[in-house]
Amino acid sequence: MVGLGPRKPPSRKGSMADVPKDLLDQIKRLEELFTVPQEKLKEITDHFVKELAKGLTVEGGSIPMNPTWCMGFPDGYETGTFLALDMGGTNLRVCEINLPEEKGEFDIIQSKYRMPEELKTGNAEELWEYVADCLQQFIEYHHEGEELDELPLGFTFSYPATQDYIDHGVLQRWTKGFDIEGVEGKDVVPPFEAALKERGVPIKLTALVNDTTGTLIASAYTDTDMKIGCIFGTGCNAAYMEDCGSIPKLAHLNLDPKLPMAINCEWGAFDNEHKVLPRTPYDIIIDKESPRPGQQAFEKMIAGLYLGEIFRLVLVDLHGNPDVKIFEGQDLGKLKKAYSLDASFLSSIEEDPFENLSETQDLFQNKLGITTTKPELELIHHLTCLIGTRAARLSACGVAAICKKKSITSCHVGADGSVFNKYPHFKARGAQALREILDWTSRKDPIEILPAEDGSGVGAALISALTLKRCKEGQTAGIRDPEAMLAAAKKMKVKQ
Ligand code: BGC
């Protein structure tokens, strides 16, 4: 099977023989709601292509299509020592990355810090203090007693940001359930730098990076066929390399039209105006109850943060339906708690290897205190497959749209994130959807979505290295203060 792409998911046989009519009817209804047939995938993709282009215009559209000032791919020979800070959604990670002389190699040391839940809905000051504390701890731990010059830092800030420069980023809006007051509409770099300065932490921010751009660049460092970087995790998004001549909203800067520019699509915002995505009543509730209703329509149907919640909403709805007998006489207190189930709960159900779904039965018992019957388990299992399959198939529309827009007929797509890496069959289902959208008949898929290199760590370091390199070469477009950047480049080595 080598080279033939991900295999089709093995299917549990599962018998519907004993499933009573009310549950069978509901299974059928859910199938209709959640299945995205080939024709619909194609329609979504075609609309997506237009929206990608629209996002690049001066007027703009729903998809932000943010120019990132990451201007070109690595050649594999980037060198230096860099810090990377990854503020993705779930954890905070600090890394030190060494890019040695050897092509495509890297060494990395890293520490993870839990992102306290309260911080996600707290205020800006607390956020920057916490982030700076983590960086300070990292440096004190790994460089105790050393005299350090300023270390260049790539800051992976994985939220939509308008960047006039690579070391600048105005947060457009929080996503992934974050709701920290006093950050939206502001440049995140100055308060971050101020918090570092206050603590005397010797760091020079060289690049503010999105995780997708980092993924694109890190993957291209080791594989030159990589043309797109994707994240399918707590949130979802992609980046690709555009040429400046095809970005009308940058025309006023008179850049060489042939210069490359990585675009952070922020495709989670695709179809915010609800023209084409087949939303279910559950998607509508998710949106309404989220901190940012009307935003991230696509992301809310796909990303890990929402998969468990979609599942939960369906079950609660079925239980409340007088025509359906499900979880009768059971206490649904735990299931009724919003966001109490995450995507890993669904993964475990999909992975249940037993015909009688005994692992799922245990999960419901232990986590939710619900005793399930065999027909209920069949419905539950079916529902997770429907939700997971829809997410994978819709994701493929975004990948296909970028390929169509750029007339890419063959390439590798680097993907990272918990859903991509851990959700069962996500890769195979996505690959199948790509085949359906792009009408491939050949045995080998010309466009393959593959596990990426560490974008938020190695990718951020590479983007810092590329920025310093182009600055030295006199290509200073999109660098706020080239002099200061050059000074940082000169001091770059860590003194032992
Ligand atoms: C953010 C993106 C990010 C994606 C994956 C989305 O919610 O808006 O910036 O790339 O999540 O982390």
XYZ file of C-alpha atoms and ligand atoms in Angstrom:
508
model
C 0.000 0.000 0.000
C 3.036 2.322 0.144
C 2.371 5.572 -1.688
C -1.323 5.005 -2.084
C -2.300 7.466 0.611
C -4.220 6.764 3.776
C -6.259 3.582 3.744
C -10.018 3.562 3.937
C -11.189 3.347 7.528
C -12.104 -0.199 8.549
C -15.765 -0.259 9.405
C -17.272 -1.903 12.441
C -20.102 -4.001 11.224
C -22.602 -2.856 13.820
C -26.045 -4.301 13.649
C -29.134 -2.141 13.476
C -31.370 -5.199 13.772
C -32.449 -4.468 17.335
C -32.607 -0.708 17.039
C -36.182 0.467 17.640
C -37.917 2.605 15.035
C -37.690 5.919 16.888
C -33.916 5.642 17.160
C -33.583 4.355 13.605
C -35.533 7.348 12.355
C -33.220 9.637 14.277
C -30.127 7.921 12.898
C -31.524 8.504 9.430
C -32.274 12.155 10.205
C -28.764 12.682 11.580
C -27.274 11.037 8.498
C -29.148 13.489 6.322
C -28.082 16.428 8.463
C -24.392 15.585 8.720
C -23.541 13.917 5.415
C -21.854 16.154 2.861
C -22.174 14.519 -0.563
C -19.669 14.913 -3.378
C -21.660 17.582 -5.220
C -21.921 19.702 -2.093
C -18.177 19.356 -1.461
C -17.562 20.678 -4.958
C -19.984 23.555 -4.502
C -18.333 24.523 -1.200
C -14.872 24.335 -2.766
C -15.851 26.543 -5.709
C -17.287 29.146 -3.380
C -14.164 28.851 -1.210
C -11.897 29.649 -4.181
C -13.822 32.873 -4.786
C -13.714 33.818 -1.121
C -9.932 33.278 -0.946
C -9.515 35.737 -3.804
C -11.957 38.174 -2.246
C -9.998 38.184 0.999
C -6.962 39.454 -0.898
C -8.772 42.479 -2.318
C -8.833 45.961 -0.824
C -12.520 45.569 0.053
C -11.857 42.171 1.635
C -14.348 39.446 2.478
C -15.080 37.060 5.337
C -11.751 35.240 5.120
C -9.081 37.690 6.337
C -6.224 36.390 4.078
C -3.583 38.094 6.215
C -0.201 38.876 4.621
C 2.401 37.679 7.121
C 5.652 39.228 5.847
C 7.177 35.786 5.816
C 8.630 36.221 2.360
C 9.899 32.962 1.002
C 10.663 29.356 1.763
C 13.747 28.158 3.637
C 16.506 26.495 1.625
C 17.412 24.091 4.428
C 20.653 25.922 5.261
C 19.278 28.398 7.807
C 21.394 28.537 10.962
C 21.344 30.065 14.437
C 19.826 29.732 17.878
C 16.300 31.016 18.422
C 13.623 31.051 21.028
C 10.058 30.268 20.098
C 6.974 30.973 22.119
C 3.825 29.117 21.186
C 0.539 30.486 22.422
C -1.809 28.186 20.603
C -4.897 27.609 22.667
C -4.431 24.815 25.139
C -0.874 25.184 26.432
C 1.904 27.678 26.351
C 5.176 26.281 25.093
C 8.621 27.825 25.107
C 11.328 26.294 22.933
C 14.940 26.930 22.132
C 15.796 25.793 18.659
C 19.221 25.385 17.206
C 19.475 25.263 13.436
C 22.880 23.733 12.689
C 24.920 23.833 9.459
C 23.524 20.496 8.266
C 20.685 20.846 5.771
C 17.184 20.519 7.181
C 18.375 19.614 10.701
C 17.362 21.107 14.039
C 17.730 20.533 17.789
C 15.048 21.621 20.161
C 14.584 21.898 23.915
C 11.204 22.881 25.233
C 9.049 23.415 28.292
C 5.274 23.417 28.465
C 3.214 25.586 30.782
C -0.475 25.105 31.394
C -2.591 27.997 30.193
C -4.892 28.600 33.192
C -8.575 28.534 32.175
C -9.275 31.831 34.001
C -6.629 33.555 31.900
C -8.587 32.836 28.725
C -11.376 35.095 29.891
C -9.273 37.451 32.026
C -7.612 40.709 31.059
C -4.672 41.722 28.891
C -2.331 42.624 31.701
C -2.645 39.216 33.344
C -2.069 37.520 30.011
C 1.176 39.332 29.178
C 2.465 38.953 32.717
C 1.867 35.228 32.627
C 3.504 34.843 29.226
C 6.543 36.890 30.282
C 6.836 34.879 33.516
C 6.958 31.641 31.541
C 9.687 32.991 29.263
C 11.648 34.245 32.250
C 11.380 30.859 33.963
C 12.536 29.108 30.809
C 15.594 31.307 30.440
C 16.484 31.109 34.114
C 16.191 27.331 34.022
C 18.095 26.701 30.802
C 20.656 29.496 30.998
C 21.275 29.809 34.688
C 24.259 32.017 35.451
C 24.992 32.784 31.795
C 25.476 36.261 30.486
C 23.092 36.542 27.566
C 22.786 38.925 24.681
C 19.301 39.455 23.394
C 17.900 36.196 22.069
C 15.820 36.416 18.902
C 12.291 35.139 19.442
C 9.616 33.914 17.081
C 6.257 34.342 18.775
C 3.599 31.982 17.453
C 0.394 33.802 18.163
C -2.296 31.646 16.589
C -5.172 34.071 16.227
C -6.121 36.340 13.344
C -3.842 39.380 13.322
C -3.346 42.223 10.857
C 0.361 42.618 10.298
C 1.786 45.795 8.808
C 5.169 44.375 9.732
C 6.428 40.946 10.692
C 7.117 42.164 14.237
C 3.658 43.632 14.673
C 0.142 42.227 14.833
C -3.200 43.780 15.624
C -5.522 41.089 16.947
C -8.608 41.072 14.732
C -10.649 38.960 17.124
C -10.156 36.190 19.610
C -11.044 32.680 18.454
C -11.067 29.205 20.070
C -13.137 30.356 23.050
C -10.632 33.018 24.182
C -12.166 36.244 25.392
C -9.428 38.310 27.024
C -10.405 41.899 27.501
C -8.321 44.722 26.100
C -6.436 42.876 23.352
C -8.695 42.927 20.284
C -7.973 45.811 17.927
C -4.523 46.407 19.429
C -0.962 45.532 18.484
C -0.010 42.637 20.754
C 3.756 43.244 20.468
C 4.264 46.388 22.622
C 2.552 45.068 25.789
C 4.343 41.744 25.362
C 7.719 43.478 25.007
C 6.938 45.787 27.923
C 6.242 42.813 30.210
C 9.590 41.275 29.191
C 11.436 44.530 29.726
C 9.955 44.927 33.179
C 11.445 41.584 34.117
C 14.747 42.268 32.362
C 14.287 39.218 30.122
C 16.847 39.504 27.289
C 14.662 38.833 24.271
C 14.201 40.553 20.913
C 10.963 39.673 19.141
C 11.933 39.074 15.520
C 8.723 37.612 14.127
C 5.107 37.269 15.097
C 3.966 34.066 13.444
C 0.720 32.182 12.924
C 0.886 28.429 13.606
C -0.147 27.680 10.008
C 2.641 29.816 8.536
C 5.056 28.145 10.937
C 3.767 24.752 9.818
C 4.175 25.661 6.158
C 7.748 26.852 6.643
C 8.832 24.068 9.010
C 7.470 21.435 6.637
C 9.084 23.031 3.600
C 12.414 23.001 5.464
C 12.559 19.230 5.105
C 10.291 18.675 2.079
C 10.301 21.082 -0.856
C 7.000 19.680 -2.161
C 5.191 21.268 0.799
C 3.030 24.107 -0.502
C 0.363 24.484 2.179
C 0.474 24.393 5.980
C -2.687 23.450 7.876
C -3.757 23.164 11.483
C -6.629 20.870 12.394
C -6.607 21.185 16.165
C -8.495 23.223 18.754
C -8.982 25.663 15.846
C -8.457 25.184 12.142
C -6.725 27.220 9.486
C -4.190 27.185 6.622
C -1.376 29.204 5.099
C 0.206 29.135 1.633
C 2.660 31.182 -0.387
C 1.174 33.853 -2.651
C 3.042 36.248 -4.947
C 2.798 39.918 -4.019
C 1.440 40.742 -7.482
C -1.686 38.706 -6.662
C -2.424 40.583 -3.430
C -4.375 43.698 -4.452
C -4.567 44.927 -0.869
C -0.763 45.324 -0.853
C -0.609 47.078 -4.263
C -0.073 50.488 -2.626
C 3.286 49.289 -1.285
C 4.681 48.784 -4.813
C 6.428 45.548 -3.900
C 8.022 43.479 -6.641
C 5.022 41.452 -7.935
C 7.159 38.329 -8.066
C 8.117 38.446 -4.386
C 6.622 35.585 -2.386
C 4.448 36.321 0.653
C 2.958 33.731 2.976
C -0.737 34.300 3.496
C -2.396 33.244 6.719
C -5.867 32.552 5.325
C -7.763 32.443 8.617
C -10.175 30.193 6.777
C -12.063 29.430 9.983
C -14.079 32.513 9.004
C -15.145 30.979 5.685
C -18.852 31.399 5.007
C -19.592 33.589 8.003
C -22.463 34.841 5.874
C -23.908 31.287 5.640
C -24.177 30.971 1.880
C -23.003 27.441 1.313
C -22.088 25.428 4.409
C -24.744 22.863 5.350
C -25.275 24.021 8.929
C -27.395 21.925 11.275
C -29.513 23.301 14.134
C -26.649 22.232 16.422
C -24.097 24.367 14.585
C -26.443 27.293 15.002
C -26.604 26.777 18.771
C -22.802 26.467 19.018
C -22.455 29.786 17.253
C -25.126 31.558 19.261
C -23.689 30.485 22.596
C -20.051 31.202 21.713
C -18.226 34.340 22.892
C -18.111 35.554 19.244
C -21.400 34.737 17.493
C -21.324 35.203 13.734
C -17.581 34.491 13.567
C -15.604 31.382 12.518
C -18.535 29.586 10.861
C -16.301 27.015 9.139
C -14.108 26.455 12.181
C -17.117 25.813 14.384
C -18.078 22.807 12.198
C -14.590 21.331 12.066
C -12.274 22.191 14.902
C -11.530 20.052 17.948
C -12.936 22.603 20.357
C -16.413 22.103 18.895
C -16.677 18.415 17.894
C -17.541 17.185 21.379
C -19.979 20.015 21.871
C -21.839 19.224 18.637
C -22.139 15.610 19.784
C -23.358 16.658 23.232
C -25.959 19.028 21.810
C -27.386 16.300 19.569
C -27.768 13.868 22.468
C -29.354 16.440 24.761
C -31.755 17.389 21.964
C -32.742 13.763 21.332
C -33.343 13.217 25.010
C -35.628 16.236 25.130
C -37.654 15.015 22.125
C -40.901 13.387 23.352
C -40.982 11.121 20.269
C -37.606 9.600 21.028
C -36.809 7.187 23.818
C -33.165 7.652 24.746
C -31.452 7.524 28.171
C -34.871 7.055 29.755
C -34.957 7.575 33.501
C -31.270 8.573 33.583
C -29.769 11.630 35.214
C -28.405 13.789 32.392
C -26.881 16.390 34.719
C -23.319 15.797 33.548
C -24.207 15.594 29.864
C -26.070 18.870 30.130
C -22.920 20.778 31.034
C -21.716 22.812 28.029
C -18.296 21.875 26.641
C -18.013 18.940 29.045
C -16.935 16.583 26.241
C -13.885 17.158 24.108
C -12.866 15.656 20.798
C -10.889 12.911 22.518
C -14.165 11.560 23.927
C -15.433 11.136 20.372
C -12.109 9.625 19.303
C -12.441 6.959 21.977
C -15.956 6.088 20.812
C -14.891 5.845 17.177
C -11.992 3.671 18.222
C -14.101 1.251 20.255
C -13.013 -2.070 18.729
C -15.803 -4.186 20.170
C -18.918 -5.215 18.301
C -20.967 -4.658 21.454
C -19.378 -1.209 21.979
C -18.496 -2.090 25.548
C -15.804 0.596 25.762
C -18.331 3.243 24.789
C -20.703 1.848 27.356
C -17.983 2.204 30.025
C -17.192 5.738 28.908
C -20.796 6.826 29.242
C -21.053 5.146 32.594
C -17.812 6.466 34.047
C -17.678 9.944 32.585
C -21.355 10.827 32.419
C -23.050 8.439 34.825
C -25.359 7.242 32.052
C -26.180 3.569 31.568
C -26.689 2.883 27.886
C -28.615 0.240 25.973
C -27.245 -1.514 22.889
C -29.428 0.479 20.441
C -28.397 3.736 22.142
C -24.764 2.734 21.765
C -25.316 2.115 18.047
C -26.762 5.599 17.670
C -23.903 7.135 19.681
C -21.281 5.375 17.597
C -22.966 6.350 14.365
C -23.194 9.944 15.469
C -19.459 10.226 16.221
C -18.679 8.818 12.766
C -20.988 11.369 11.168
C -19.466 14.311 13.061
C -15.874 13.180 12.474
C -16.493 12.458 8.802
C -18.152 15.804 8.207
C -15.209 17.603 9.813
C -12.677 15.788 7.646
C -14.649 16.259 4.434
C -15.259 19.960 4.990
C -11.581 20.455 5.840
C -10.662 18.959 2.487
C -12.686 21.700 0.741
C -10.282 24.326 2.098
C -7.218 22.415 0.910
C -8.773 21.800 -2.509
C -9.715 25.485 -2.788
C -6.155 26.717 -2.195
C -4.865 24.194 -4.732
C -7.454 25.304 -7.282
C -6.734 28.986 -6.659
C -3.004 28.477 -7.163
C -3.453 25.925 -9.989
C -1.517 23.396 -7.936
C -2.128 19.937 -9.329
C 0.370 18.072 -7.220
C 1.972 18.883 -3.855
C 2.319 17.956 -0.217
C 0.257 19.663 2.446
C 1.767 19.736 5.939
C -0.834 19.313 8.663
C -0.642 19.426 12.430
C -3.044 19.635 15.356
C -4.786 17.250 17.709
C -7.654 16.415 15.343
C -5.317 15.627 12.456
C -2.923 13.620 14.597
C -5.309 11.859 16.928
C -8.851 11.722 15.578
C -9.393 8.266 14.040
C -9.709 8.139 10.248
C -9.466 11.927 9.862
C -6.620 11.575 7.348
C -8.295 8.845 5.290
C -11.628 10.628 5.221
C -9.952 13.882 4.164
C -8.035 12.094 1.421
C -11.241 10.466 0.174
C -12.967 13.848 0.047
C -10.075 15.352 -1.935
C -10.446 12.542 -4.472
C -14.146 13.301 -4.801
C -13.644 17.059 -5.117
C -10.789 16.897 -7.595
C -12.057 13.839 -9.510
C -8.829 11.858 -9.273
C -8.764 8.443 -10.789
C -5.037 7.655 -10.571
C -3.823 5.123 -8.019
C -1.570 7.630 -6.271
C -3.088 10.837 -4.913
C -1.275 13.818 -6.450
C -2.049 16.039 -3.452
C -1.339 14.475 -0.084
C -1.977 15.836 3.392
C 0.916 14.653 5.538
C 2.021 15.105 9.160
C 3.949 18.357 9.436
C 7.114 19.374 11.229
C 6.683 21.408 14.414
C 5.475 24.716 13.011
C 5.045 26.675 16.207
C 8.559 25.841 17.382
C 10.873 25.070 14.479
C 8.697 27.040 12.043
C 8.799 30.166 14.194
C 12.595 29.826 14.527
C 12.974 29.440 10.767
C 10.806 32.471 10.081
C 12.971 34.466 12.504
C 16.082 33.233 10.703
C 14.618 34.064 7.281
C 13.667 37.544 8.479
C 17.124 38.294 9.849
C 18.665 36.927 6.668
C 16.592 39.038 4.306
C 17.145 42.081 6.503
C 20.905 41.589 6.193
C 20.486 41.286 2.441
C 18.671 44.625 2.337
C 15.152 43.231 1.816
C 13.524 45.194 4.616
C 9.892 45.252 3.430
C 7.539 44.648 6.345
C 10.185 45.006 9.049
C 9.264 47.705 11.541
C 12.757 48.784 12.530
C 15.369 47.214 10.256
C 18.263 48.817 12.208
C 17.163 47.194 15.457
C 16.621 43.902 13.632
C 20.139 44.062 12.187
C 21.600 44.812 15.592
C 19.791 41.722 16.908
C 21.137 39.650 14.041
C 24.703 40.696 14.877
C 24.367 39.809 18.538
C 22.679 36.551 17.816
C 25.012 33.980 19.380
C 24.396 32.965 22.964
C 27.523 33.711 25.021
C 28.556 30.719 27.072
C -7.080 30.881 14.640
C -5.931 30.727 13.677
C -5.153 29.473 13.971
C -6.096 28.270 14.071
C -5.363 27.003 14.441
C -7.915 29.621 14.680
O -8.915 29.737 15.646
O -7.891 31.968 14.278
O -5.075 31.842 13.726
O -4.229 29.265 12.950
O -7.101 28.510 15.016
O -4.702 27.132 15.649
